[in-house]
Amino acid sequence: MYLQYLSQKVFFPILIVTLISICIQYFSVSAQEDELYLACNTTFNCSNMEGVGYPFWGPTRRDYCGHPKFELNCSGEAPVITINSTGYRVLGIDSSEHFLTVARTDYWNDSCPQEHKNATLDSTFFDYTSETQDLTLYYRCSSAVIVGVSSQFSCPNDGTTVTNLFATDNTKKLLYTFIQTCQESVVVRISDSEAGVIEEAVNALSQPNLTAALVSGFQMEWEANNSRCDECVKSDGVCGYNHTTGEFTCYCKDRPYGFMCGSDSPPSKFRFSSPPIRF
Ligand SMILES: *[C@@H]1O[C@H](CO)[C@@H](O)[C@H](O)[C@H]1NC(C)=O
Ligand SMILES: *[C@@H]1O[C@H](CO)[C@@H](O)[C@H](O)[C@H]1NC(C)=O
Ligand SMILES: *[C@@H]1O[C@H](CO)[C@@H](O)[C@H](O)[C@H]1NC(C)=O
Ligand SMILES: *[C@@H]1O[C@H](CO)[C@@H](O)[C@H](O)[C@H]1NC(C)=O
Ligand SMILES: *[C@@H]1O[C@H](CO)[C@@H](O)[C@H](O)[C@H]1NC(C)=O
Ligand SMILES: *[C@@H]1O[C@H](CO)[C@@H](O)[C@H](O)[C@H]1NC(C)=O
Ligand SMILES: *[C@@H]1O[C@H](CO)[C@@H](O)[C@H](O)[C@H]1NC(C)=O
Ligand SMILES: *[C@@H]1O[C@H](CO)[C@@H](O)[C@H](O)[C@H]1NC(C)=O
Ligand SMILES: *[C@@H]1O[C@H](CO)[C@@H](O)[C@H](O)[C@H]1NC(C)=O
């Protein structure tokens, strides 16, 4: 009887102490979130743009929170992304569609930059969307033969014998004989809607607005392991990049994972011939 009383008297405090310590341990572990997760579970402000997230990073967001090809320069009035050595002013970011609206910095509000160069996208990561098309700017054309043509623009230092032309693929045919006289050309990208405005103006023999087309930019689609990132976000993780392995990483509350929170192996939609290693 006394023994039973003693065991109860001793057992209950021990049980309670054990339960409390388990609780403390549980809550302190769950409160201590992975530091990479905390560092990347943020967005940043870049120039005139707020709330920018993966795959972008920059002066106030660490490189491991983004993808290496998506660094933004925030020192100007708008964010600038550099793709294969050409700078693009970022006008809009649509994270859910992975669309970027941009305009080349050298042709931003300037039809006559000093250097005329064609830009190419790094096609592994970027692609023009289908709602865009080429606009060709022709420089140093003979002004003698070009009278009454509406798609002209002038550049500083042109002189009186020289003019410049611009044409969409559709209006090139109309301007063919004049284009022959031009000494240089460059291809830039514009939106289909701006191209439509240019074409309508040409057909109505009014002055199409080249500046408006350049300033409004065009859309590109990006690929930064998009589907992997979507899976990661669905599992409550945040997307990032491991510079040691050179691979996409999913930062989770407990630790980083290769694919999504709780899994270092690909989910079924990524599985191909060989079965993944199970843990
Ligand atoms: C950060 O994490 C919280 C939940 O833990 C989530 O609600 C929030 O949207 C996250 N923020 C970003 C920018 O990922
Ligand atoms: C971004 O700008 C908004 C509005 O100015 C501000 O509320 C927010 O705190 C800024 N975020 C950061 C991370 O600076
Ligand atoms: C950002 O752009 C400015 C202006 O073009 C340039 O001076 C600066 O070096 C760039 N910064 C980085 C980190 O590339
Ligand atoms: C474009 O340049 C002109 C003159 O250089 C300037 O007056 C105008 O404000 C600029 N427009 C934009 C949208 O930057
Ligand atoms: C740009 O590309 C066009 C068409 O491919 C070509 O005719 C033109 O010479 C190129 N311009 C420059 C400056 O390289
Ligand atoms: C980058 O541009 C250069 C010419 O400026 C071109 O030769 C090269 O193929 C481009 N690289 C990519 C990845 O598009
Ligand atoms: C062309 O568009 C620009 C920018 O939208 C505007 O400031 C300018 O007045 C327009 N010029 C003409 C001739 O319509
Ligand atoms: C992630 O992206 C890199 C380059 O963009 C590519 O080589 C790799 O195959 C991608 N991985 C997955 C699982 O999509
Ligand atoms: C990158 O991966 C290596 C090897 O798996 C790992 O040791 C390291 O902690 C990871 N770094 C980040 C920032 O996730």
Coordinates of C-alpha atoms and ligand atoms in Angstrom, one line a residue:
M1 CA 0.0 0.0 0.0
Y2 CA 2.7 2.4 1.0
L3 CA 4.8 1.3 -2.0
Q4 CA 1.9 2.0 -4.4
Y5 CA 1.4 5.4 -2.8
L6 CA 5.0 6.2 -3.2
S7 CA 5.2 5.0 -6.8
Q8 CA 2.2 7.2 -7.6
K9 CA 3.7 10.2 -5.8
V10 CA 7.0 9.8 -7.7
F11 CA 5.6 8.6 -11.0
F12 CA 3.2 11.5 -11.7
P13 CA 5.7 14.4 -11.2
I14 CA 8.2 12.5 -13.5
L15 CA 5.5 12.0 -16.1
I16 CA 4.5 15.6 -16.0
V17 CA 8.2 16.8 -16.2
T18 CA 8.8 14.4 -19.1
L19 CA 5.7 15.7 -20.9
I20 CA 6.6 19.3 -20.4
S21 CA 10.2 18.7 -21.6
I22 CA 8.9 16.9 -24.7
C23 CA 6.6 19.8 -25.4
I24 CA 9.4 22.4 -25.0
Q25 CA 11.7 20.4 -27.2
Y26 CA 9.0 20.0 -29.9
F27 CA 8.1 23.7 -30.0
S28 CA 11.7 24.9 -29.9
V29 CA 12.6 22.6 -32.8
S30 CA 9.6 23.7 -34.9
A31 CA 10.3 27.4 -34.1
Q32 CA 13.9 27.1 -35.2
E33 CA 13.4 27.4 -38.9
D34 CA 16.2 26.8 -41.4
E35 CA 18.1 30.0 -42.0
L36 CA 18.2 29.6 -45.8
Y37 CA 14.5 29.2 -45.7
L38 CA 14.1 32.3 -43.7
A39 CA 16.5 34.3 -45.9
C40 CA 14.7 33.3 -49.1
N41 CA 11.1 33.4 -47.8
T42 CA 11.0 37.1 -48.8
T43 CA 10.6 39.3 -51.8
F44 CA 12.6 42.4 -52.5
N45 CA 12.1 45.9 -53.9
C46 CA 14.1 46.8 -57.0
S47 CA 14.1 50.3 -58.4
N48 CA 10.4 51.1 -59.1
M49 CA 9.3 47.5 -58.6
E50 CA 8.0 46.0 -55.4
G51 CA 7.7 42.4 -54.1
V52 CA 10.0 40.7 -56.6
G53 CA 10.7 37.0 -55.8
Y54 CA 12.2 33.8 -57.3
P55 CA 14.0 33.5 -59.8
F56 CA 15.1 37.1 -59.4
W57 CA 17.8 38.3 -56.9
G58 CA 19.8 41.4 -56.6
P59 CA 21.5 43.8 -54.2
T60 CA 19.1 43.1 -51.3
R61 CA 18.3 39.5 -52.0
R62 CA 20.9 36.8 -51.8
D63 CA 22.0 34.9 -55.0
Y64 CA 21.0 31.6 -53.5
C65 CA 17.4 32.8 -53.3
G66 CA 17.3 33.1 -57.1
H67 CA 18.7 31.6 -60.3
P68 CA 22.1 32.8 -61.5
K69 CA 20.7 34.0 -64.9
F70 CA 18.1 36.2 -63.2
E71 CA 20.2 38.9 -61.4
L72 CA 18.5 42.3 -61.4
N73 CA 20.4 45.6 -61.4
C74 CA 18.4 48.0 -59.2
S75 CA 20.5 51.1 -59.5
G76 CA 18.5 52.9 -62.2
E77 CA 14.9 54.0 -62.3
A78 CA 13.7 50.5 -63.4
P79 CA 15.2 47.1 -62.8
V80 CA 17.6 45.9 -65.5
I81 CA 18.3 42.2 -66.4
T82 CA 21.2 41.4 -68.6
I83 CA 20.8 38.5 -71.1
N84 CA 23.7 37.5 -73.2
S85 CA 25.4 40.9 -72.7
T86 CA 22.3 43.0 -73.6
G87 CA 20.6 45.0 -71.0
Y88 CA 16.8 44.9 -70.7
R89 CA 14.7 47.3 -68.7
V90 CA 12.1 45.3 -66.8
L91 CA 8.6 46.8 -67.2
G92 CA 6.6 44.0 -65.7
I93 CA 6.9 40.6 -64.0
D94 CA 4.2 37.9 -64.1
S95 CA 5.4 35.2 -61.7
S96 CA 2.5 32.8 -62.2
E97 CA 2.8 32.8 -66.0
H98 CA 6.6 33.2 -65.9
F99 CA 6.3 36.2 -68.2
L100 CA 8.7 39.2 -68.2
T101 CA 7.8 42.4 -70.1
V102 CA 11.0 44.2 -71.1
A103 CA 12.5 46.8 -73.4
R104 CA 16.1 46.9 -74.5
T105 CA 17.9 49.6 -72.5
D106 CA 19.9 50.8 -75.5
Y107 CA 16.7 51.4 -77.6
W108 CA 14.6 52.6 -74.6
N109 CA 13.1 55.8 -75.8
D110 CA 16.0 56.1 -78.3
S111 CA 15.8 55.0 -81.9
C112 CA 19.3 56.1 -82.6
P113 CA 21.8 54.5 -80.1
Q114 CA 25.5 54.9 -80.9
E115 CA 26.0 51.2 -81.4
H116 CA 23.6 49.2 -83.5
K117 CA 23.6 45.6 -82.4
N118 CA 21.2 42.6 -82.8
A119 CA 20.4 40.9 -79.5
T120 CA 20.0 37.2 -79.0
L121 CA 18.3 35.6 -76.1
D122 CA 19.9 32.8 -74.1
S123 CA 17.3 30.3 -75.3
T124 CA 17.8 27.8 -72.5
F125 CA 16.3 30.3 -70.1
F126 CA 14.4 32.9 -72.2
D127 CA 12.1 32.9 -75.2
Y128 CA 10.0 35.5 -77.0
T129 CA 6.3 34.9 -76.5
S130 CA 4.1 34.3 -79.5
E131 CA 2.5 37.7 -79.2
T132 CA 5.7 39.5 -80.2
Q133 CA 7.4 40.0 -83.6
D134 CA 10.5 41.6 -85.2
L135 CA 10.7 45.3 -86.1
T136 CA 13.7 46.2 -88.3
L137 CA 15.3 49.6 -88.1
Y138 CA 17.2 50.7 -91.2
Y139 CA 19.8 53.3 -90.9
R140 CA 21.5 55.7 -93.3
C141 CA 19.1 55.3 -96.2
S142 CA 19.2 57.6 -99.2
S143 CA 16.7 60.4 -98.5
A144 CA 16.8 61.4 -102.2
V145 CA 14.5 58.6 -103.2
I146 CA 12.3 58.5 -100.1
V147 CA 9.6 61.1 -100.4
G148 CA 6.3 60.8 -98.7
V149 CA 7.1 57.6 -96.9
S150 CA 5.6 57.6 -93.4
S151 CA 7.8 55.1 -91.6
Q152 CA 10.8 57.4 -91.3
F153 CA 12.7 58.6 -88.4
S154 CA 15.6 61.0 -88.0
C155 CA 18.8 60.6 -86.0
P156 CA 21.1 63.3 -84.8
N157 CA 24.0 64.0 -87.3
D158 CA 22.0 62.6 -90.2
G159 CA 22.5 65.5 -92.6
T160 CA 20.2 66.2 -95.4
T161 CA 21.0 63.3 -97.7
V162 CA 20.3 60.6 -95.1
T163 CA 17.2 59.2 -93.5
N164 CA 16.1 56.1 -91.5
L165 CA 13.2 53.7 -91.9
F166 CA 11.5 51.1 -89.8
A167 CA 9.4 48.2 -90.9
T168 CA 7.5 45.2 -89.5
D169 CA 7.7 42.0 -91.6
N170 CA 4.4 43.0 -93.2
T171 CA 5.4 46.6 -94.1
K172 CA 8.9 45.5 -95.4
K173 CA 7.3 44.6 -98.8
L174 CA 5.8 48.1 -99.2
L175 CA 9.1 49.7 -98.4
Y176 CA 11.3 47.3 -100.4
T177 CA 12.7 49.7 -102.9
F178 CA 13.6 52.2 -100.2
I179 CA 15.2 49.6 -97.9
Q180 CA 17.6 48.8 -100.7
T181 CA 19.3 52.1 -100.2
C182 CA 20.0 51.7 -96.5
Q183 CA 23.5 50.9 -95.2
E184 CA 22.7 49.3 -91.9
S185 CA 19.9 47.5 -90.1
V186 CA 19.1 46.1 -86.7
V187 CA 16.3 43.9 -85.6
V188 CA 14.5 44.6 -82.3
R189 CA 11.5 42.9 -80.7
I190 CA 8.1 44.6 -80.2
S191 CA 4.6 43.4 -79.2
D192 CA 2.1 42.3 -81.9
S193 CA -0.3 45.1 -80.8
E194 CA 2.3 47.8 -81.3
A195 CA 3.2 46.3 -84.7
G196 CA -0.5 46.4 -85.6
V197 CA -0.6 50.1 -84.7
I198 CA 2.4 50.8 -86.9
E199 CA 0.9 48.9 -89.8
E200 CA -2.4 50.7 -89.6
A201 CA -0.7 54.1 -89.6
V202 CA 1.4 53.1 -92.6
N203 CA -1.7 52.0 -94.5
A204 CA -3.4 55.3 -93.5
L205 CA -0.3 57.2 -94.7
S206 CA 0.1 58.8 -91.3
Q207 CA 3.2 58.9 -89.2
P208 CA 3.5 55.6 -87.2
N209 CA 4.9 56.0 -83.7
L210 CA 8.2 54.2 -83.4
T211 CA 9.0 55.6 -79.9
A212 CA 5.7 54.3 -78.5
A213 CA 6.5 50.8 -79.8
L214 CA 10.0 50.8 -78.3
V215 CA 8.8 52.2 -75.0
S216 CA 6.0 49.7 -74.5
G217 CA 8.4 46.7 -74.7
F218 CA 7.6 43.1 -75.4
Q219 CA 7.0 39.8 -73.5
M220 CA 9.4 37.0 -72.9
E221 CA 8.8 33.7 -71.1
W222 CA 11.4 32.4 -68.7
E223 CA 12.5 29.0 -67.7
A224 CA 14.2 28.6 -64.3
N225 CA 13.2 25.1 -63.4
N226 CA 9.6 26.4 -63.3
S227 CA 7.8 23.1 -62.8
R228 CA 10.2 22.1 -60.0
C229 CA 9.7 25.5 -58.3
D230 CA 5.9 25.1 -58.6
E231 CA 6.1 21.7 -56.8
C232 CA 8.4 23.2 -54.2
V233 CA 6.0 26.0 -53.4
K234 CA 3.1 23.6 -53.3
S235 CA 4.9 21.7 -50.5
D236 CA 5.3 25.0 -48.6
G237 CA 8.9 25.5 -49.6
V238 CA 10.7 28.4 -51.3
C239 CA 12.7 28.1 -54.4
G240 CA 16.4 28.7 -54.7
Y241 CA 19.7 27.6 -56.2
N242 CA 22.6 25.8 -54.7
H243 CA 25.8 27.3 -56.2
T244 CA 27.9 24.3 -55.0
T245 CA 25.9 21.7 -56.9
G246 CA 24.7 24.1 -59.6
E247 CA 21.2 22.9 -59.1
F248 CA 17.7 24.0 -58.1
T249 CA 17.0 23.7 -54.4
C250 CA 13.8 23.8 -52.4
Y251 CA 14.3 25.5 -49.0
C252 CA 12.0 24.2 -46.4
K253 CA 11.4 25.0 -42.7
D254 CA 13.5 22.1 -41.5
R255 CA 16.2 22.0 -44.2
P256 CA 16.8 22.4 -48.0
Y257 CA 15.6 19.5 -50.2
G258 CA 16.4 18.6 -53.8
F259 CA 12.8 18.6 -55.0
M260 CA 10.2 19.5 -52.5
C261 CA 9.8 19.6 -48.7
G262 CA 10.2 16.1 -47.4
S263 CA 11.6 14.7 -50.6
D264 CA 15.1 14.7 -52.2
S265 CA 13.9 12.5 -55.0
P266 CA 11.8 13.5 -58.0
P267 CA 8.0 13.1 -57.7
S268 CA 6.3 10.7 -60.2
K269 CA 5.9 13.4 -62.9
F270 CA 9.7 13.7 -63.1
R271 CA 10.4 9.9 -63.1
F272 CA 11.5 8.4 -66.3
S273 CA 13.0 5.0 -66.9
S274 CA 15.0 4.3 -63.8
P275 CA 13.2 4.2 -60.4
P276 CA 14.3 6.9 -57.9
I277 CA 16.2 6.0 -54.8
R278 CA 13.9 5.7 -51.8
F279 CA 14.7 6.7 -48.3
Ligands
LIG1 C1 6.8 33.2 -46.0 O1 6.3 32.1 -45.2 C2 4.9 32.3 -44.9 C3 4.5 31.1 -44.1 O2 5.5 30.5 -43.4 C4 4.0 32.5 -46.1 O3 2.7 32.8 -45.7 C5 4.5 33.7 -46.9 O4 3.8 33.8 -48.0 C6 6.0 33.5 -47.2 N1 6.5 34.6 -48.0 C7 7.1 34.5 -49.1 C8 7.5 35.8 -49.8 O5 7.4 33.5 -49.6
LIG2 C1 9.0 47.5 -50.3 O1 8.3 48.7 -50.5 C2 7.1 48.7 -49.8 C3 6.3 50.0 -50.1 O2 7.2 51.1 -50.2 C4 7.4 48.6 -48.3 O3 6.2 48.6 -47.6 C5 8.2 47.4 -48.0 O4 8.5 47.3 -46.7 C6 9.4 47.3 -48.9 N1 10.1 46.0 -48.7 C7 11.3 45.9 -48.4 C8 11.8 44.5 -48.3 O5 12.1 46.8 -48.3
LIG3 C1 24.2 48.5 -62.5 O1 24.0 49.4 -63.6 C2 24.8 50.6 -63.4 C3 24.4 51.5 -64.4 O2 24.3 50.9 -65.7 C4 26.3 50.2 -63.4 O3 27.1 51.3 -63.2 C5 26.6 49.2 -62.3 O4 27.9 48.7 -62.4 C6 25.6 48.0 -62.4 N1 25.8 47.2 -61.2 C7 26.0 45.8 -61.3 C8 26.0 45.1 -60.0 O5 26.1 45.2 -62.3
LIG4 C1 11.8 60.1 -74.0 O1 12.8 61.1 -74.4 C2 12.3 62.4 -74.5 C3 13.4 63.3 -75.0 O2 14.7 62.7 -75.0 C4 11.8 62.9 -73.2 O3 11.2 64.1 -73.3 C5 10.7 61.9 -72.8 O4 10.2 62.2 -71.5 C6 11.2 60.5 -72.7 N1 10.1 59.6 -72.4 C7 10.2 58.6 -71.6 C8 9.0 57.7 -71.4 O5 11.2 58.3 -71.0
LIG5 C1 21.0 42.2 -87.7 O1 20.3 41.1 -88.3 C2 19.9 41.4 -89.6 C3 19.1 40.2 -90.1 O2 19.5 39.0 -89.6 C4 21.1 41.7 -90.5 O3 20.7 41.9 -91.8 C5 21.8 42.9 -89.9 O4 23.0 43.1 -90.7 C6 22.2 42.7 -88.5 N1 22.7 43.9 -88.0 C7 23.8 44.0 -87.2 C8 24.2 45.4 -86.8 O5 24.5 43.1 -87.0
LIG6 C1 25.2 35.5 -77.4 O1 25.4 36.5 -78.4 C2 26.4 36.2 -79.4 C3 26.5 37.4 -80.3 O2 26.3 38.6 -79.7 C4 26.1 34.9 -80.1 O3 27.1 34.5 -80.9 C5 25.8 33.8 -79.1 O4 25.4 32.7 -79.8 C6 24.8 34.2 -78.1 N1 24.7 33.2 -77.1 C7 23.5 32.7 -76.8 C8 23.5 31.6 -75.7 O5 22.5 32.9 -77.4
LIG7 C1 4.6 58.8 -79.7 O1 4.5 58.1 -78.5 C2 5.1 58.8 -77.4 C3 5.1 57.9 -76.2 O2 3.8 57.3 -76.1 C4 4.4 60.2 -77.2 O3 5.0 60.8 -76.1 C5 4.5 61.0 -78.5 O4 3.7 62.1 -78.3 C6 3.9 60.2 -79.7 N1 4.2 60.9 -80.9 C7 3.4 61.0 -81.9 C8 3.9 61.7 -83.1 O5 2.3 60.5 -81.9
LIG8 C1 16.9 22.8 -64.2 O1 17.4 23.8 -65.1 C2 18.6 23.5 -65.7 C3 19.0 24.6 -66.6 O2 18.0 25.5 -66.7 C4 18.5 22.2 -66.5 O3 19.8 21.9 -67.0 C5 18.0 21.1 -65.6 O4 17.8 20.0 -66.4 C6 16.7 21.6 -65.0 N1 16.3 20.5 -64.1 C7 15.0 20.1 -64.0 C8 14.8 19.0 -63.1 O5 14.1 20.7 -64.6
LIG9 C1 24.5 22.8 -51.5 O1 24.7 21.4 -51.6 C2 25.7 20.9 -50.8 C3 25.9 19.5 -51.2 O2 24.7 18.8 -51.2 C4 25.4 21.1 -49.4 O3 26.5 20.7 -48.6 C5 25.2 22.6 -49.1 O4 24.8 22.8 -47.8 C6 24.1 23.2 -50.0 N1 24.1 24.6 -49.9 C7 22.9 25.3 -49.9 C8 23.0 26.8 -49.8 O5 21.8 24.7 -50.0

